[in-house]
Coordinates of C-alpha atoms and ligand atoms in Angstrom, one line a residue:
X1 CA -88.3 102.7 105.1
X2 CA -85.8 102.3 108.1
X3 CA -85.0 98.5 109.5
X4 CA -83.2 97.9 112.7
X5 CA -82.4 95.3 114.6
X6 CA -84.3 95.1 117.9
X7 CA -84.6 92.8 121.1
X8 CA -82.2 89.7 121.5
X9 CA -79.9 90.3 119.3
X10 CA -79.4 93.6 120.3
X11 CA -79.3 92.7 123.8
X12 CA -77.0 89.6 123.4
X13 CA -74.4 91.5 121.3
X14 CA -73.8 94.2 124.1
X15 CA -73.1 91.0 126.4
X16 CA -70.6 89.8 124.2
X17 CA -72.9 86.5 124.1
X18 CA -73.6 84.6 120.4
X19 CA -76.6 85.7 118.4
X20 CA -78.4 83.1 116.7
X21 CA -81.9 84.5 116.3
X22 CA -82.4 88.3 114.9
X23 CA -85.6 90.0 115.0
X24 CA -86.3 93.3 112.7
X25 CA -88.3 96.4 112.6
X26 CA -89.5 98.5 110.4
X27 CA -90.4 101.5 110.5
X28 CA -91.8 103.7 107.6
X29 CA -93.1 100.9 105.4
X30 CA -97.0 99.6 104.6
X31 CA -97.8 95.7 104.3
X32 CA -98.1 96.0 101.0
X33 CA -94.9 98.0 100.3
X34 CA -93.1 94.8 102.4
X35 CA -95.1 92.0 100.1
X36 CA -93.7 94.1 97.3
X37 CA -90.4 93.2 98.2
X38 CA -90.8 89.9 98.0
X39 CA -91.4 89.6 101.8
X40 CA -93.9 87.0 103.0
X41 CA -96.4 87.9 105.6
X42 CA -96.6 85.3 108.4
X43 CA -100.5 86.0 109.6
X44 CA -103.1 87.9 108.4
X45 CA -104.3 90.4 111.8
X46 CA -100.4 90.2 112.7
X47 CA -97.7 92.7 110.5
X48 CA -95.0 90.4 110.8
X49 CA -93.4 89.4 107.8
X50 CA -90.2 87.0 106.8
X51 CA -87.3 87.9 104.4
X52 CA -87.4 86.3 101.3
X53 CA -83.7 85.0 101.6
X54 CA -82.6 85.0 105.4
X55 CA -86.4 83.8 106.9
X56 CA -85.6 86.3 109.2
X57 CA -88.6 88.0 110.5
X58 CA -89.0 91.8 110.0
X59 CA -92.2 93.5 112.0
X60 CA -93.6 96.5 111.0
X61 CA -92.9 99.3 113.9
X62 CA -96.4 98.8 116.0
X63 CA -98.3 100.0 118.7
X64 CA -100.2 98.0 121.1
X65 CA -103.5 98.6 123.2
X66 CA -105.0 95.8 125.5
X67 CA -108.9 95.3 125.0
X68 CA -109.4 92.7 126.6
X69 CA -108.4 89.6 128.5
X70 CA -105.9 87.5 127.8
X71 CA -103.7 87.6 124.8
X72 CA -106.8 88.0 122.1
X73 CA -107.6 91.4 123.9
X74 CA -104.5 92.9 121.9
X75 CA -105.2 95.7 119.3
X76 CA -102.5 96.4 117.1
X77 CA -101.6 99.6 115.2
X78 CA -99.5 99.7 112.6
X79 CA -98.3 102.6 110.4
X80 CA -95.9 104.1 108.2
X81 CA -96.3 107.1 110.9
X82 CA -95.2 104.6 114.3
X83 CA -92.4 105.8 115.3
X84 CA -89.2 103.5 116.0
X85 CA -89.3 105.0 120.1
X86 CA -93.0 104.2 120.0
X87 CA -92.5 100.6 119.3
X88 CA -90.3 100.1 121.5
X89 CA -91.8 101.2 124.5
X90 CA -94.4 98.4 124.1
X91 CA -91.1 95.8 124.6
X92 CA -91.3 93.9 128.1
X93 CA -87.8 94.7 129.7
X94 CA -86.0 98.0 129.0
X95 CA -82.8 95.7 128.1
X96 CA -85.1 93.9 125.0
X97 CA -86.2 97.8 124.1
X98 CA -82.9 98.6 122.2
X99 CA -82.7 99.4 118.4
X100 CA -79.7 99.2 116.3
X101 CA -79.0 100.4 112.8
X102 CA -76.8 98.6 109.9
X103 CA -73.3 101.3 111.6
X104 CA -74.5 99.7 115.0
X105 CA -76.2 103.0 116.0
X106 CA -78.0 102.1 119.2
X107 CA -81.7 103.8 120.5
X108 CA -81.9 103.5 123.5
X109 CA -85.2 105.6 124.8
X110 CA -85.7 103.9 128.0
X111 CA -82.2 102.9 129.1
X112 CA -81.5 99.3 128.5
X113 CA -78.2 100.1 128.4
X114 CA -77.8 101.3 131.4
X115 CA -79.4 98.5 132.9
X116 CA -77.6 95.9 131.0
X117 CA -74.3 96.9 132.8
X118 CA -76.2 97.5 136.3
X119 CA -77.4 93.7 135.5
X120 CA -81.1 95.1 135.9
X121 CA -84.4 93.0 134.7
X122 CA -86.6 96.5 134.3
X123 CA -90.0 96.5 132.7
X124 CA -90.4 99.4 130.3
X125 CA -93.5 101.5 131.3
X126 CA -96.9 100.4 133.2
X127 CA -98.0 99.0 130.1
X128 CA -96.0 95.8 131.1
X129 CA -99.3 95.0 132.9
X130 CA -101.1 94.6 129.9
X131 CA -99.6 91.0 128.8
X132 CA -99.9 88.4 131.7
X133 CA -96.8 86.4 129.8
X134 CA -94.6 88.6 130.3
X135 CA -94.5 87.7 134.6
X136 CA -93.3 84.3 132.8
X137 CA -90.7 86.0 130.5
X138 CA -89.0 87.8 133.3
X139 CA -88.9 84.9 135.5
X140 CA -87.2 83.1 132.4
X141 CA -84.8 86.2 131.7
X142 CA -83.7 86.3 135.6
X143 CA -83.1 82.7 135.3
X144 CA -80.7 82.5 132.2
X145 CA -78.8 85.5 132.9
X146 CA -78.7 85.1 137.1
X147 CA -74.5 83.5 136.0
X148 CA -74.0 87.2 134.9
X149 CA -75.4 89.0 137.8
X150 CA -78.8 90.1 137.0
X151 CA -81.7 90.8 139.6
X152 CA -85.0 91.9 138.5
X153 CA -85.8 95.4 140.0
X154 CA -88.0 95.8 142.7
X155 CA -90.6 97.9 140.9
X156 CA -91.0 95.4 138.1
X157 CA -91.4 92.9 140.8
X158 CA -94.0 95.0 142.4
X159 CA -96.0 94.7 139.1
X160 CA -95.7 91.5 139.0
X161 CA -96.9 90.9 142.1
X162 CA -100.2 92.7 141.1
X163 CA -100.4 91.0 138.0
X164 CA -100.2 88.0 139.7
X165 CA -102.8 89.0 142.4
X166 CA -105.4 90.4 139.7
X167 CA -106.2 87.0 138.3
X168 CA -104.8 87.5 134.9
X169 CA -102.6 85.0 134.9
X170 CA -105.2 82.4 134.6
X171 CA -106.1 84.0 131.3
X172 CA -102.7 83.0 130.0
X173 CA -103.3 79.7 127.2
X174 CA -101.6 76.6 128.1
X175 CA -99.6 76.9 125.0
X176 CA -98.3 80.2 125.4
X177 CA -97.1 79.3 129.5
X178 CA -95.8 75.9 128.3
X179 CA -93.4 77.3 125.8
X180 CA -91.9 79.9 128.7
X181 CA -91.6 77.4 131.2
X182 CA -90.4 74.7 129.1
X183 CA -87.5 77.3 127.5
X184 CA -87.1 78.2 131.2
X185 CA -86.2 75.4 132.2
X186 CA -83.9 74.8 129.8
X187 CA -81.9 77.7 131.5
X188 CA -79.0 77.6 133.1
X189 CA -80.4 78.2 136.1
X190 CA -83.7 76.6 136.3
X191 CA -84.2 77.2 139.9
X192 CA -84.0 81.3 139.6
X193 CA -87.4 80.7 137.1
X194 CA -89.5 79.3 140.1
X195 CA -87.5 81.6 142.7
X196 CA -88.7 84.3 141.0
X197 CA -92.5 83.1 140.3
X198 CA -92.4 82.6 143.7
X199 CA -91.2 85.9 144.9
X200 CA -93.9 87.7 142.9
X201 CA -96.8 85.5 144.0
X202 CA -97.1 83.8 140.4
X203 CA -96.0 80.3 141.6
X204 CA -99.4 80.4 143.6
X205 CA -101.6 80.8 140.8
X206 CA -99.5 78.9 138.2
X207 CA -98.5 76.0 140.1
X208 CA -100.4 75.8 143.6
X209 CA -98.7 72.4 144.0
X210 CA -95.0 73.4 143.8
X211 CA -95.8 76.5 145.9
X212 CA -97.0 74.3 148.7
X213 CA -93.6 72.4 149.2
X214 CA -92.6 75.6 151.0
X215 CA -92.1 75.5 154.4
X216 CA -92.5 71.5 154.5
X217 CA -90.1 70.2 156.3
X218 CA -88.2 66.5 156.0
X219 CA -86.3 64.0 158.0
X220 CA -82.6 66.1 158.5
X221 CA -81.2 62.9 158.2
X222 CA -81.8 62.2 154.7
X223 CA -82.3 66.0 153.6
X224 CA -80.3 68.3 155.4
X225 CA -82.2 71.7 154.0
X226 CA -85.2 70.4 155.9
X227 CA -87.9 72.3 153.9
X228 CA -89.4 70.5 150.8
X229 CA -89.6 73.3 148.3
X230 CA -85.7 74.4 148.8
X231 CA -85.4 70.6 147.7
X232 CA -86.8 70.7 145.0
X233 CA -85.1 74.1 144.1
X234 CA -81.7 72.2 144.7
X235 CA -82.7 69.4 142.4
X236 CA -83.2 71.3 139.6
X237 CA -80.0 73.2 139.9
X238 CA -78.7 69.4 139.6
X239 CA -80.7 69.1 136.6
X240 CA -79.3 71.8 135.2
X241 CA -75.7 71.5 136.3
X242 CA -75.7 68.2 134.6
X243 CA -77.3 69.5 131.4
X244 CA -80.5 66.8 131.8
X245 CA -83.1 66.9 128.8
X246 CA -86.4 69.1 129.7
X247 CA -88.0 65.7 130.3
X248 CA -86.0 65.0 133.4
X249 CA -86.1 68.8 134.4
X250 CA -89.8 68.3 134.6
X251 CA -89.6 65.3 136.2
X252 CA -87.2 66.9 139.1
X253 CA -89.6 69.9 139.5
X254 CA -92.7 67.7 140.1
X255 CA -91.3 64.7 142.0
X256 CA -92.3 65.3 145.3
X257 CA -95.9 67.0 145.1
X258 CA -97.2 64.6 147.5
X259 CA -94.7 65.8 150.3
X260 CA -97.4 69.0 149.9
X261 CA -100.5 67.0 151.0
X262 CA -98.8 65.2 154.1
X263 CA -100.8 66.5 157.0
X264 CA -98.8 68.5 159.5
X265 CA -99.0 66.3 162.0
X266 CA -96.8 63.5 159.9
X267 CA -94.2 65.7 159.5
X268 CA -91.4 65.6 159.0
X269 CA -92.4 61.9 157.7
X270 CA -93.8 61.0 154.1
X271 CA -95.6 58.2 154.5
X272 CA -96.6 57.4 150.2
X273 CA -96.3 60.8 149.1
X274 CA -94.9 59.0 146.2
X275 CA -98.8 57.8 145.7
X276 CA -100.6 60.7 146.9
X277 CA -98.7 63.0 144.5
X278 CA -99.8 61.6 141.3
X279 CA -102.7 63.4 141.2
X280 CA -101.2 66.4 141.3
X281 CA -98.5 66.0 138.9
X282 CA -101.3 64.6 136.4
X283 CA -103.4 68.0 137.2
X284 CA -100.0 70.2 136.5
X285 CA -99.3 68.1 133.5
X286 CA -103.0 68.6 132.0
X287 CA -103.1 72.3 133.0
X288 CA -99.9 73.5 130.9
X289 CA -100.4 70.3 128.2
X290 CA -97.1 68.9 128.3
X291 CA -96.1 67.2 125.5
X292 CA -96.2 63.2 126.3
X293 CA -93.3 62.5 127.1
X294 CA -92.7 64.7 130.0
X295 CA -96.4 64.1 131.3
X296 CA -95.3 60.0 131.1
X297 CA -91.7 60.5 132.9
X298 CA -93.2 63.2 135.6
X299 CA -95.7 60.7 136.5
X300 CA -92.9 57.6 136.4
X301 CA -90.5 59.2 138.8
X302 CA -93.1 60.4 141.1
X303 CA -94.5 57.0 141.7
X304 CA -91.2 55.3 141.1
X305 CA -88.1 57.5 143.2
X306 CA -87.8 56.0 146.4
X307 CA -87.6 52.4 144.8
X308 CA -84.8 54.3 142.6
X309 CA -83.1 54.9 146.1
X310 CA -83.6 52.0 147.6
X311 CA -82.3 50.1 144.4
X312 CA -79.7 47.6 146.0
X313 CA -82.5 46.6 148.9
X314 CA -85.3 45.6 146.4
X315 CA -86.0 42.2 146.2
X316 CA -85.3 40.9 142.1
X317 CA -89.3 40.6 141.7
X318 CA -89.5 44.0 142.9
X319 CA -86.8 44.9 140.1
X320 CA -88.6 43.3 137.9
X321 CA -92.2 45.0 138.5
X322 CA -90.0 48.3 138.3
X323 CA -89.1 47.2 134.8
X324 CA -92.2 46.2 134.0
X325 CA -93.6 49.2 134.8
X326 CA -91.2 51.5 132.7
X327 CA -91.7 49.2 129.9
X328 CA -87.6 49.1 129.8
X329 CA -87.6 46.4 127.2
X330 CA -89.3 48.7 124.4
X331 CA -88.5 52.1 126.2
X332 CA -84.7 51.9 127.3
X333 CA -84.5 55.7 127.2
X334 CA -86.9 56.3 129.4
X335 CA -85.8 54.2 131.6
X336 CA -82.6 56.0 131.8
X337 CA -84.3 59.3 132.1
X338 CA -85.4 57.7 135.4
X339 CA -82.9 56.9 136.8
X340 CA -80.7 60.1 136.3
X341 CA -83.6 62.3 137.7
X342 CA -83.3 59.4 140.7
X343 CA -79.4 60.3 140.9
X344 CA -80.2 64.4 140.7
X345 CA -83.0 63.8 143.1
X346 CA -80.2 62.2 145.3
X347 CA -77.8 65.3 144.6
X348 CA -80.3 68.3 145.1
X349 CA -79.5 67.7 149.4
X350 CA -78.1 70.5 150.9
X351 CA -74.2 69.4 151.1
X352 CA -74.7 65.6 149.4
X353 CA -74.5 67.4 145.9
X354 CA -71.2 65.6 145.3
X355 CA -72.1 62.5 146.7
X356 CA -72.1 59.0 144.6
X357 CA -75.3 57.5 143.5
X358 CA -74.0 53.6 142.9
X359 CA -77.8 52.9 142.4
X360 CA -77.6 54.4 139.1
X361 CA -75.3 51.6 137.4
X362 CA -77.0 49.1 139.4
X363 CA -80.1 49.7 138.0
X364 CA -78.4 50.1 134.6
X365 CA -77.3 46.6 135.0
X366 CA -80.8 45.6 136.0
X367 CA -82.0 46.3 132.9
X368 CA -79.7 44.9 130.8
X369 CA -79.7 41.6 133.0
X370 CA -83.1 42.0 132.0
X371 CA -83.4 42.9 128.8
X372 CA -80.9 39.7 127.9
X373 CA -83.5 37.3 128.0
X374 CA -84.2 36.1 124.7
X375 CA -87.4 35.3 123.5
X376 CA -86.3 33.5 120.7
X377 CA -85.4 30.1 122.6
X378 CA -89.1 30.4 124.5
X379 CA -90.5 30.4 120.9
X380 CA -88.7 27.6 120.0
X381 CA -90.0 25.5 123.0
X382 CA -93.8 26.2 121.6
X383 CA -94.8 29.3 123.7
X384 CA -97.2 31.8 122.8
X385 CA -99.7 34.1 123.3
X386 CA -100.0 34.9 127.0
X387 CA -98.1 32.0 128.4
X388 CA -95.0 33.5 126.0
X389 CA -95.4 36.5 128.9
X390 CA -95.1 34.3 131.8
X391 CA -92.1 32.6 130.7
X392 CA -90.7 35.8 129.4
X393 CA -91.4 37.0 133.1
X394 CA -90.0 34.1 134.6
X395 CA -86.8 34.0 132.5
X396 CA -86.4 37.7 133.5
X397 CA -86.8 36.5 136.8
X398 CA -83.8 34.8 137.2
X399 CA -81.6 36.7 135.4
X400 CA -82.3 39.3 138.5
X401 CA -81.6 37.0 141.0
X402 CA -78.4 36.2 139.1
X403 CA -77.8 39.7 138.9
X404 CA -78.3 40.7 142.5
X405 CA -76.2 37.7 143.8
X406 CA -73.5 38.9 141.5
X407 CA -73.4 42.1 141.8
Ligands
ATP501 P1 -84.6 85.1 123.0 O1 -83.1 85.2 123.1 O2 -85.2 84.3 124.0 O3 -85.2 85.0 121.6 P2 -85.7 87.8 122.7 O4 -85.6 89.0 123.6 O5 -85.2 87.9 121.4 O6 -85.0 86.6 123.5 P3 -88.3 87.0 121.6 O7 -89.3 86.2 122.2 O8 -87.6 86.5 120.4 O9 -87.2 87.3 122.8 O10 -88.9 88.5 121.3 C1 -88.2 89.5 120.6 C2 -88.5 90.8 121.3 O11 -89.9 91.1 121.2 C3 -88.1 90.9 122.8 O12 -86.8 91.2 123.0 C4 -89.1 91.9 123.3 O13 -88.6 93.2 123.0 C5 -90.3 91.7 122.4 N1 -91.3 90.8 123.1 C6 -91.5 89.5 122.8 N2 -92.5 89.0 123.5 C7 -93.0 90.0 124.2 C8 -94.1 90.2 125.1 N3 -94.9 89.2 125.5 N4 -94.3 91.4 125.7 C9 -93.5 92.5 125.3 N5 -92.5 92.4 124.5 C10 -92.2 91.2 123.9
MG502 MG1 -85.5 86.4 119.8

């Protein structure tokens, strides 16, 4: 048997970026040659197995055939007599289709190589069409490697413009598109993902809702790129450029749905798009099952980002129905998640990107102001139950005021 090292780690080396994950392949070798070894299989219909030391996975050298829809209709074929060339051209891009032995021997079939230095996203041959996903994994490849100059070619576009237009898409599992956009949007450049789903037609099918902020415009006052969806472009770049957790990326990406529903003769107003867009971030949430805690802050921010901007205006009982509502006193975190997707919200404005947000430590201050009431003394004067709340509430009442006529 001959084992090589294939994909990422092949890829990455020739960029001179780290490694951290190495995938194998194998070619030559049966199942039960591998489990002989002392290699453990991972599934039972897939030849994938990990090394007994490293945990490294090793895949036997396969071929693929699509049989049906979605990601089930997958046969796979896999030999001693698959040949390293033939495995590879299943890969998605021609820069993940390169092989390299234990001298560093590259094989190279299909030219990743060459389009590594060109800075070239390529699919491999037509049978790129056969896995919807992969429309996902080149939008996420174009968006962590955009820094180093890479484009995706027009030809793989082109498929993916089909792909996009056939309807199979829609046969991708929630799971499997959650775990490309949520890694895509861990990128360095967020905002080349959706770009890209965009240009191919894929942000259409995928997320309807973000697709429609196109060609919305807004006040020029307050947002000087005018249209909604280069907005929300902008603030996920801020996301990004400030290195926010995925929560707050999600958040930035669905905070201004609503602006999408306003009917054209409104615009370039608003009026409550914070309200009428919660319906649609709940529907984007439930359609890619977003873990909890991005579902909760999406929905939070949407509903809650003008009174983030209009922090130093709102009345303390206002302040206080804001912390109320983020449950600051038990969730502190998520409170700051808030207000920094408030403060990118605030940066993603055509030529504001450097302005200051003083709302964010005010509202930081809120909540502490807040959060320093102690129940203990309310205890001690005999309160309980609900009436404990009220006082609680009223307490925290007048530590805002306090607050606001200090501050
Ligand atoms: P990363 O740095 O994100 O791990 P990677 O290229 O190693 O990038 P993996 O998802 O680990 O990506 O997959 C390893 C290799 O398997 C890829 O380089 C590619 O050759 C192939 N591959 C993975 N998923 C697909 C897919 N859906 N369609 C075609 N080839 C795929
Ligand atoms: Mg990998």
């Amino acid at each position: 048997m001959q084992i090589f090292k294939v994909g990422g780690a092949v890829r990455d080396r020739l960029l001179g970026l780290p490694v951290t994950d190495i995938d194998w392949v194998v070619v030559g070798a049966t199942a039960d040659e591998m489990i002989g070894k002392g290699y453990r299989p991972v599934g039972a219909d897939f030849p994938v197995f990990l090394h007994p030391q490293t945990g490294e996975e090793y895949a036997l050298a396969r071929t693929e055939r699509k049989s049906g829809r979605g990601y089930g209709g997958f046969t796979f074929h896999a030999s001693p007599e698959v040949t390293l060339e033939e495995d590879l051209i299943r890969r998605d891009l021609t820069i993940n289709a390169m092989a390299e032995d234990d001298q560093q021997n590259l094989t190279d079939p299909y030219h990743g190589q060459r389009d590594l230095e060109a800075r070239i996203l390529r699919h491999v041959s037509p049978a790129f069409a056969e896995d919807p996903l992969r429309v996902l994994r080149v939008a996420r490849f174009a968006a962590r490697y955009a820094g180093l100059g890479f484009t995706v070619a027009s030809e793989t576009l082109e498929l993916m413009r089909q792909l996009s237009e056939s309807g199979e898409l829609e046969a991708l599992t929630a799971e499997r598109s959650w775990k490309e956009i949520s890694r895509a949007l861990m990128e360095d450049q967020p905002q080349v993902f959706i770009e890209v789903l965009r240009d191919c037609g894929a942000l259409k099918v995928l997320m309807p809702e973000v697709d429609a902020l196109f060609g919305v415009p807004q006040p020029e006052a307050h947002h000087p790129e005018i249209d909604t969806g280069l907005h929300t472009l902008s603030v996920l770049e801020q996301s990004a450029l400030h290195k926010q957790p995925l929560t707050v990326r999600w958040a930035c990406l669905l905070h201004d749905l609503g602006k999408g529903l306003t009917p054209e003769e409104a615009w370039p107003r608003h009026i409550a798009h914070e309200h009428t867009g919660l319906k649609l971030i709940k529907a984007v949430n439930e359609r890619f099952k977003a873990p909890k805690d991005c579902q909760e802050l999406a929905l939070l921010v949407g509903q809650y980002h003008t009174h983030g901007h209009r922090a130093l205006e709102l009345k303390a009982s206002t302040l206080l129905e804001l912390l109320q509502s983020f449950d600051v006193y038990r969730r502190p975190q998520r409170f700051e998640e808030f207000i920094v997707a408030c403060e990118m919200d605030a940066r993603g404005r055509k030529g504001l990107e450097q302005r200051s947000y003083p709302q964010a430590d005010y509202l930081r201050g809120a909540a502490s102001a807040a959060r320093g009431v102690a129940v203990q003394p309310l205890l001690e004067k005999g309160f309980k139950g609900p009436e404990l709340g009220e006082a609680l509430k009223r307490e925290r009442l007048k530590a805002l005021k306090a607050y606001k006529e200090n501050a």
